Short mmCIF file of C-alpha atoms in Angstrom, two decimals:
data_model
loop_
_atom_site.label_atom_id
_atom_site.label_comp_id
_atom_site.label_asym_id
_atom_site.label_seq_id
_atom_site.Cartn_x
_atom_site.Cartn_y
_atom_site.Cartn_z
CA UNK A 1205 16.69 16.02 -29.14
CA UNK A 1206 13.99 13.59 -28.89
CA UNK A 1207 13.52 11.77 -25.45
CA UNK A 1208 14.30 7.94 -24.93
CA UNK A 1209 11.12 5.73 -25.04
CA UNK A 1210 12.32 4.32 -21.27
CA UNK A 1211 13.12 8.04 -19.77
CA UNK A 1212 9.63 8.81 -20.80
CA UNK A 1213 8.24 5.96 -19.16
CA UNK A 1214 10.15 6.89 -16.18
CA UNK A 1215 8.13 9.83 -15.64
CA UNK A 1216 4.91 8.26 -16.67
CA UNK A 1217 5.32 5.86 -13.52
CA UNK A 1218 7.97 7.32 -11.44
CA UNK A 1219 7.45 11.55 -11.15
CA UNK A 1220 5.07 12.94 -8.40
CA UNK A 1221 4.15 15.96 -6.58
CA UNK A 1222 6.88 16.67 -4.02
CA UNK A 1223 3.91 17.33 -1.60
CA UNK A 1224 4.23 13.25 -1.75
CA UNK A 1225 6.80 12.70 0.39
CA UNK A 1226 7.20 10.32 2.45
CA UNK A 1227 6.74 8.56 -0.57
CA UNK A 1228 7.74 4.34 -0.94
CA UNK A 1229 8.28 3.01 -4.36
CA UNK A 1230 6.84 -0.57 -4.90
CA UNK A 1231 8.64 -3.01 -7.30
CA UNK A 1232 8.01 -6.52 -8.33
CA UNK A 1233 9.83 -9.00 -10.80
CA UNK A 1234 11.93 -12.24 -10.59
CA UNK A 1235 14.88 -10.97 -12.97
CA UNK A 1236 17.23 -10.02 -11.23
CA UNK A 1237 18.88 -7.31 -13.54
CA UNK A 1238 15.93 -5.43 -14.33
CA UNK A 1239 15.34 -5.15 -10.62
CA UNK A 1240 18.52 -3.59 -10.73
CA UNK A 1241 17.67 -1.34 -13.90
CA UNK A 1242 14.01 -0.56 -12.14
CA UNK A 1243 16.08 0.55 -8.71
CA UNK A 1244 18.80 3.00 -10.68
CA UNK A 1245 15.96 4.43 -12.75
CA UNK A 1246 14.13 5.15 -9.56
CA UNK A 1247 17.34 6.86 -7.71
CA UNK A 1248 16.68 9.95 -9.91
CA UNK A 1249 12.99 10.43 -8.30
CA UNK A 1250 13.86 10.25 -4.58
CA UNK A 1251 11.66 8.12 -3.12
CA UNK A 1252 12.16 7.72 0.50
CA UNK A 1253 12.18 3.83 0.30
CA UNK A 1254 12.02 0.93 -1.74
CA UNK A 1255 9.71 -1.74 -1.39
CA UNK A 1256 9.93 -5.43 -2.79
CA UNK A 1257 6.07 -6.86 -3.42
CA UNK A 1258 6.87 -10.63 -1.99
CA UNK A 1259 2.95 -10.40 -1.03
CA UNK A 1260 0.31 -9.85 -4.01
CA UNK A 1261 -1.56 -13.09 -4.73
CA UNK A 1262 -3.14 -12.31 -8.46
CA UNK A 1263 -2.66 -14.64 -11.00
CA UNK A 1264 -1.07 -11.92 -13.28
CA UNK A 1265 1.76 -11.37 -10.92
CA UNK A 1266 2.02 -14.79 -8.72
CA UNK A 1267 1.01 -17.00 -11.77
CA UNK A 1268 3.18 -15.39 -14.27
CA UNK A 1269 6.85 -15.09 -13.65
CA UNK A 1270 7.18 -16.78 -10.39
CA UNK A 1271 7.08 -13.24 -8.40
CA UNK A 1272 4.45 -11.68 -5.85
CA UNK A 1273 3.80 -13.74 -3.11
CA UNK A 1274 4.77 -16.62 -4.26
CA UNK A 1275 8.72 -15.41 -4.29
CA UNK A 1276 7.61 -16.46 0.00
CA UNK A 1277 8.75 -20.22 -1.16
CA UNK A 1278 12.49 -18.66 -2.48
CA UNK A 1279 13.62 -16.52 0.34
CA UNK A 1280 17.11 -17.14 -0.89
CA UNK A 1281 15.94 -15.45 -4.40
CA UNK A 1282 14.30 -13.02 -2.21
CA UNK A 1283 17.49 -12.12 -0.23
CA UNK A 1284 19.58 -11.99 -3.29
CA UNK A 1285 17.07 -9.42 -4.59
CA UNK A 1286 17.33 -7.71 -2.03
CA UNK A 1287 20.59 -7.33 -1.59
CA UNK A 1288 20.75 -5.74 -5.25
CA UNK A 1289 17.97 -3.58 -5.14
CA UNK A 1290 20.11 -1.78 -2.07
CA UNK A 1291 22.91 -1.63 -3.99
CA UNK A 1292 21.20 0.46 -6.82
CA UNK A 1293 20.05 3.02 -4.41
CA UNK A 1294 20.90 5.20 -1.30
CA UNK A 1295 17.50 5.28 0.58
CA UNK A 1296 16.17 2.24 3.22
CA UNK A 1297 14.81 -1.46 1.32
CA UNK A 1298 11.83 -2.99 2.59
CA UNK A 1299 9.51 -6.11 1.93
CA UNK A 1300 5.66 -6.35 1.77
CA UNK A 1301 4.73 -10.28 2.32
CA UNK A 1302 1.92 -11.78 3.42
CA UNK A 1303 2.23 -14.84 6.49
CA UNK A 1304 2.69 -18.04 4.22
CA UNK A 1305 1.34 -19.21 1.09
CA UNK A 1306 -1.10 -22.11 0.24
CA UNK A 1307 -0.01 -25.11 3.27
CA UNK A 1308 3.54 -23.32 3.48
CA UNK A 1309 1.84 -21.37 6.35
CA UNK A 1310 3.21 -22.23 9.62
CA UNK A 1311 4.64 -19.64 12.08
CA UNK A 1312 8.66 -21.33 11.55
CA UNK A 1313 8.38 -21.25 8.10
CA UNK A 1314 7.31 -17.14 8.01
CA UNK A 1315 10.69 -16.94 10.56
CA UNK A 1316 12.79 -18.91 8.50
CA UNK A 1317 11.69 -16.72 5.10
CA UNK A 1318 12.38 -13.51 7.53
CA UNK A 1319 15.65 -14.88 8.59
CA UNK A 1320 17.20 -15.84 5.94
CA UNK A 1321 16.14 -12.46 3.49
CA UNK A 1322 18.09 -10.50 6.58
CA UNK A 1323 20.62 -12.51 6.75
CA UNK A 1324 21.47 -12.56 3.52
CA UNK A 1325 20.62 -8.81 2.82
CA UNK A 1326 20.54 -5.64 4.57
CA UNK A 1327 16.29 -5.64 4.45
CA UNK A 1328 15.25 -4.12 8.26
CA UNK A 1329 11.93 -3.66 7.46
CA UNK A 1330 9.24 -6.16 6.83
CA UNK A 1331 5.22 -4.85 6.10
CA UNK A 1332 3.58 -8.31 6.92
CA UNK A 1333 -0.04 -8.99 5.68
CA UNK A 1334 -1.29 -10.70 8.68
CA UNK A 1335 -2.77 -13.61 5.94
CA UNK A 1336 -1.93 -16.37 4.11
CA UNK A 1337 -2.19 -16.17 0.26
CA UNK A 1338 -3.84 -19.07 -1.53
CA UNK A 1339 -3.10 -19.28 -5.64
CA UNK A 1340 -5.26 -21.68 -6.50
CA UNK A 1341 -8.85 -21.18 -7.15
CA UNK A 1342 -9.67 -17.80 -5.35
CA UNK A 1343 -9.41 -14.11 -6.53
CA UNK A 1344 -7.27 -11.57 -5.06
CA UNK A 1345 -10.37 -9.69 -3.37
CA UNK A 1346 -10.80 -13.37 -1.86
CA UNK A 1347 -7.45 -13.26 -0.94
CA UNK A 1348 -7.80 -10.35 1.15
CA UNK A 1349 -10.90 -11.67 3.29
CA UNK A 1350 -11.08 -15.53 3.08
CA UNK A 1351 -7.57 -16.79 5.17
CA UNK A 1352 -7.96 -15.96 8.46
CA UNK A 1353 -5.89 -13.24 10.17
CA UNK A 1354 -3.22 -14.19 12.39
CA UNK A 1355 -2.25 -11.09 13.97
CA UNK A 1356 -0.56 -13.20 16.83
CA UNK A 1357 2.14 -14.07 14.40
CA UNK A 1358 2.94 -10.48 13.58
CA UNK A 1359 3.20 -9.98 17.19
CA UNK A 1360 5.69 -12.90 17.39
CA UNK A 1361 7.79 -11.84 14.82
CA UNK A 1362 8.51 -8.94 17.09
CA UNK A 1363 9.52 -10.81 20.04
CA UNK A 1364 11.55 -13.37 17.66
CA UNK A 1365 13.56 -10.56 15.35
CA UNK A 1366 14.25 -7.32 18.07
CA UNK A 1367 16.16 -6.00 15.57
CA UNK A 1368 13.96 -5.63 12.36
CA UNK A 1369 11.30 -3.27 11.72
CA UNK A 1370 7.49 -4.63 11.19
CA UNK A 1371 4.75 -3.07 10.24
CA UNK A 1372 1.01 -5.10 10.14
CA UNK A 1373 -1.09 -4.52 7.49
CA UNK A 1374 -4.49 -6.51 7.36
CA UNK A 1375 -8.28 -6.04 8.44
CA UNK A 1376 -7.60 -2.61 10.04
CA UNK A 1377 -9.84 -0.53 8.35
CA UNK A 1378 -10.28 2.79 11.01
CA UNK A 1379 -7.87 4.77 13.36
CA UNK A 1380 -9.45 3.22 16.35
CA UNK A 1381 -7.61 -0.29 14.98
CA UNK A 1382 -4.67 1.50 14.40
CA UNK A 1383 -4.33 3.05 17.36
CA UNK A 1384 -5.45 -0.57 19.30
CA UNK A 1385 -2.37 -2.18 17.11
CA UNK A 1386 0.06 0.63 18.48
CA UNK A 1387 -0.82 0.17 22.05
CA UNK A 1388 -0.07 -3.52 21.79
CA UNK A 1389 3.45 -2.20 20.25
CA UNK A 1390 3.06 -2.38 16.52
CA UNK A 1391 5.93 -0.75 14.95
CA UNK A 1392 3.47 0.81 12.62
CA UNK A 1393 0.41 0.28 10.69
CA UNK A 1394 -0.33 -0.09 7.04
CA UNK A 1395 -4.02 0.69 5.80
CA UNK A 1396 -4.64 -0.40 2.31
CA UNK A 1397 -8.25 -0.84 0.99
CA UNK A 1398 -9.87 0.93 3.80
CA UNK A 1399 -7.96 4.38 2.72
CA UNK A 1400 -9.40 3.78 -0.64
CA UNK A 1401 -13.05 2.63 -0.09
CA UNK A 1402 -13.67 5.43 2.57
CA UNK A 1403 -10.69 7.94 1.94
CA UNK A 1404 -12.55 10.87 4.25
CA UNK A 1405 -13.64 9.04 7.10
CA UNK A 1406 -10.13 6.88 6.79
CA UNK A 1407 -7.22 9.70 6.43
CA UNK A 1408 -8.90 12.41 7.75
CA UNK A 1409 -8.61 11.52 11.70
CA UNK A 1410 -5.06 10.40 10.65
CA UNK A 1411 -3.13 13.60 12.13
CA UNK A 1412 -5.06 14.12 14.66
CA UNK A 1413 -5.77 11.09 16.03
CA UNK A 1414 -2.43 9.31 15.68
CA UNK A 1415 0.22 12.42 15.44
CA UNK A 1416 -1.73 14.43 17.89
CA UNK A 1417 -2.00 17.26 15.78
CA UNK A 1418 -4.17 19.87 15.80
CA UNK A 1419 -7.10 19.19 12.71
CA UNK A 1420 -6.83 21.22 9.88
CA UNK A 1421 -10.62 21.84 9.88
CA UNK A 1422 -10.65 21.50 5.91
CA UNK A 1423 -13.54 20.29 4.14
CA UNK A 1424 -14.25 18.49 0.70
CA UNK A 1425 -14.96 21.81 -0.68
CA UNK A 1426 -11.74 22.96 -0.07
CA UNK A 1427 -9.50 19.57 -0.84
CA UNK A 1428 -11.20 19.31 -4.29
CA UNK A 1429 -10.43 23.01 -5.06
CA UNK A 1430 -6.53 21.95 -4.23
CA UNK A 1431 -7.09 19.20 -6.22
CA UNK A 1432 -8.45 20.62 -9.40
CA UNK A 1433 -5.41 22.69 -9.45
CA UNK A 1434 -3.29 20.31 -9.13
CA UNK A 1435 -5.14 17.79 -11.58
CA UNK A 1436 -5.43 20.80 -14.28
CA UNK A 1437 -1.31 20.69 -13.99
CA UNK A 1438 -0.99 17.22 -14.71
CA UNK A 1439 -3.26 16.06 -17.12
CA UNK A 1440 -2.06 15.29 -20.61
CA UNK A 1441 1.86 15.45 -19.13
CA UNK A 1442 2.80 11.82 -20.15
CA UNK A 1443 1.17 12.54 -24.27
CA UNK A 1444 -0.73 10.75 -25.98
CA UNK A 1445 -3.71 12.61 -23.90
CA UNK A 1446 -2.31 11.00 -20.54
CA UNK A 1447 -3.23 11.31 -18.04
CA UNK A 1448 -6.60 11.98 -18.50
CA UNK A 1449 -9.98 13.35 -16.76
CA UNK A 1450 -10.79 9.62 -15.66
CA UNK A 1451 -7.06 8.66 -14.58
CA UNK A 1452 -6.63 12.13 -12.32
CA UNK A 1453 -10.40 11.65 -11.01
CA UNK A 1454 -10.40 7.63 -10.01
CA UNK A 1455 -8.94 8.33 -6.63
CA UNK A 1456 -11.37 10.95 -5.60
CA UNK A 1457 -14.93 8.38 -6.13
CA UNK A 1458 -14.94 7.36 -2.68
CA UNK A 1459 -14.44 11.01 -1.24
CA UNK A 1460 -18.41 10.86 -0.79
CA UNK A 1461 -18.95 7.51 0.70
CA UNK A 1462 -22.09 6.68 1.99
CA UNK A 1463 -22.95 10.70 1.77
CA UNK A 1464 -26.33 12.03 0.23
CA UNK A 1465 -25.73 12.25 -3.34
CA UNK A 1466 -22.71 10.13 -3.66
CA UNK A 1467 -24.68 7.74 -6.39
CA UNK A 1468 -25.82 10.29 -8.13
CA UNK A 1469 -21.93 12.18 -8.58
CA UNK A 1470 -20.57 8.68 -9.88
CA UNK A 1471 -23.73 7.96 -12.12
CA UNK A 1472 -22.09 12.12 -13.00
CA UNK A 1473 -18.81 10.94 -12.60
CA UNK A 1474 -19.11 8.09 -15.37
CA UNK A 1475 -20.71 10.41 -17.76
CA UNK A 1476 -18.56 13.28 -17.52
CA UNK A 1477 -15.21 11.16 -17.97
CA UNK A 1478 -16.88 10.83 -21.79
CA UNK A 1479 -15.86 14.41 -22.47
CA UNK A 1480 -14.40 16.33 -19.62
CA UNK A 1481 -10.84 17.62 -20.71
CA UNK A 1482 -9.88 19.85 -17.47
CA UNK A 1483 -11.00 19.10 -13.82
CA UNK A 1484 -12.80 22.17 -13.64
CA UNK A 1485 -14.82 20.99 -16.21
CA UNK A 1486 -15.17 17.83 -14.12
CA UNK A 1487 -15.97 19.35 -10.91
CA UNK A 1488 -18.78 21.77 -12.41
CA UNK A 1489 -20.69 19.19 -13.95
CA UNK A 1490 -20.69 16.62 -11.36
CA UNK A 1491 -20.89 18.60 -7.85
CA UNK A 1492 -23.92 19.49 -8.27
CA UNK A 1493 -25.24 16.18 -7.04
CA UNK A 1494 -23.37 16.81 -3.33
CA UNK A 1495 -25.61 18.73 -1.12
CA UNK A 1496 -23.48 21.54 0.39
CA UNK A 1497 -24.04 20.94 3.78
CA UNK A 1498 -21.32 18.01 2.91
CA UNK A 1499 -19.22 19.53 0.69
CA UNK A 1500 -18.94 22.64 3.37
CA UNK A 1501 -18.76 20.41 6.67
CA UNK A 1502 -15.01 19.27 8.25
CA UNK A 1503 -14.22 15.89 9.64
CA UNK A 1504 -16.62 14.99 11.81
CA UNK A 1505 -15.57 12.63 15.24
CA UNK A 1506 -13.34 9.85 14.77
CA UNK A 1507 -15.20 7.05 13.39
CA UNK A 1508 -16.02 4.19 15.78
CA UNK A 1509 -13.82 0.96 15.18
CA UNK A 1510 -12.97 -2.49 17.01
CA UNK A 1511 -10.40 -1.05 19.93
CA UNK A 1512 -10.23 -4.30 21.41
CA UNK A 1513 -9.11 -6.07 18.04
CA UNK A 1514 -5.63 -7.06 19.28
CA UNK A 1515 -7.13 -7.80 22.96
CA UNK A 1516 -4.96 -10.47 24.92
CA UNK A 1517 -2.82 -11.08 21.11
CA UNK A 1518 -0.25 -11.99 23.52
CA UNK A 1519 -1.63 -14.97 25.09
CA UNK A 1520 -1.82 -16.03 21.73
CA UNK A 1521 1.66 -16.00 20.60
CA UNK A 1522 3.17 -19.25 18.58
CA UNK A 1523 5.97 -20.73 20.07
CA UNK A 1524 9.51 -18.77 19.99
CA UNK A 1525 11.76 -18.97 16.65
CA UNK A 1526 15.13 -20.17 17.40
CA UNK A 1527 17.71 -18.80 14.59
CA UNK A 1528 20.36 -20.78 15.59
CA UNK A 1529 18.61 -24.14 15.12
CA UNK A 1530 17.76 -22.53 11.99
CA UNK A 1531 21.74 -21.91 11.03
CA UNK A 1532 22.84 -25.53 12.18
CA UNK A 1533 20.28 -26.82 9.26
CA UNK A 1534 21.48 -24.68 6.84
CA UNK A 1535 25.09 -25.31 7.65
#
């Protein structure tokens, strides 16, 4: 029996390797219903959350459709999203915003858009991009460096909402910030582009560092043997020759950062995805141009980083939110 077009879809963007988990699924829209559809689809995967993207500032997503970051301006839309994405599935709801968009960026209007999405829904969980998002006249990589960062609201959202989960997400780009953030009582930390520019130097502290484990003592070497095998299994699963050499590769072109040899294995790396069809075919053509001496070498010491980023963020602090002046306007 031949496969629905949408349950082969679903594994296209929904199946992963169990090794995964924790894994959060991130969804965006304004329709309500098909967040609803998009939720139940997702039940069968078992992710171990559910995100809603109130937060991404390109013009594709915030200038098309009224969602991303600029759903900020219709918290009560927001909250009645939420509400029905966790009643399509059994596993924790969560929202990724940024502080404010365009001049809707004062500290009471970020508490009234966080009160009134958990008061109207059971969201306890907020990842908060510690800047504004302007949609007018700047590009999303703009987005991410021009506002300025206002940790101190983060911080204040703490005192203001004791009972909701936030995590900061923002400028932290090594486990030295991350650590900084915790010791002034972050809930947790999110680190997006940094993970992806400078994967090695970026996750590989991570256990260590902030779980106190002991390290693994793994190199590239060995990682990118793990990987082939895995990459081998997946490519061509979706048809149609999908994924392919380039799609199962992308992640791993930062692996070498600022390493000897790292422009020469993309300069390999961009040839090779013309006619690779397994990873091992990948691999032996383009790791040749990584000396072994870093291929073979573990982690070295944690990177440095700014550990007094969040110094004194608590003289800082906006003035408190009061909810209930909050519910007499609304009544």
């Amino acid at each position: 029996m031949e496969r629905k077009l949408w349950e082969i879809l679903d594994d296209r963007f929904l199946a992963y390797s169990p090794e995964q988990h924790p894994i959060v699924l991130q969804i965006g829209g304004s329709n309500l219903e098909n967040l609803a559809k998009a939720t139940e689809l997702a039940s069968a995967y078992n992710y171990d959350e559910i995100n809603f993207n109130c937060g991404c500032p390109s013009p594709k997503v915030a200038g098309h459709g009224c969602f991303g970051v600029r759903l900020m301006l219709d918290s009560k839309f927001v909250g009645e999203a939420m509400s029905i994405i966790a009643a399509n599935t059994n596993v924790p709801v969560s929202v990724k915003c940024r502080i404010g968009v365009d001049d809707h960026d004062s500290y009471h209007e970020l508490c009234d858009f966080i009160y009134k999405v958990s008061s109207l829904s059971p969201t306890r969980h907020f990842i908060i991009h510690s800047r504004k998002a302007l949609l007018n006249g700047i590009s999303p990589a703009d987005n991410r460096k021009i506002p300025p960062l206002k940790y101190e609201y983060y911080y204040a959202l703490m005192r203001d909402f004791p009972d909701i989960k936030f995590t900061i997400n923002g400028g932290i780009n090594s486990v030295v910030e991350v650590n900084a953030a915790l010791r002034e009582g972050a809930h947790g930390v999110m680190v997006g582009r940094a993970a992806y520019n400078n994967p090695w130097r970026t996750l590989g502290h991570v256990d260590t560092a902030i779980y106190g484990a002991p390290s693994s003592g793994l190199t590239r070497r060995e990682i990118l043997e793990r990987y082939q095998e895995y990459g081998d299994h997946v490519l061509g699963r979706d048809g149609n020759k999908r994924p392919n050499v380039r799609d199962v590769a992308k992640p791993l072109l930062n692996l070498f950062y600022s390493e000897p040899g790292n422009g020469l294995w993309k300069r390999k790396a961009d040839f090779a995805f013309q006619h690779c069809t397994t990873m091992k075919s990948f691999f032996e053509e383009t790791l040749a141009a990584i000396p072994d001496s870093v291929l073979d070498s573990p982690i070295a010491g944690v990177p440095s980083g700014r550990e007094d980023l969040f110094a004194n963020i608590h003289d800082l602090l906006p003035s408190s939110y009061d909810a209930r002046e909050q519910e007499a306007l609304d009544a």
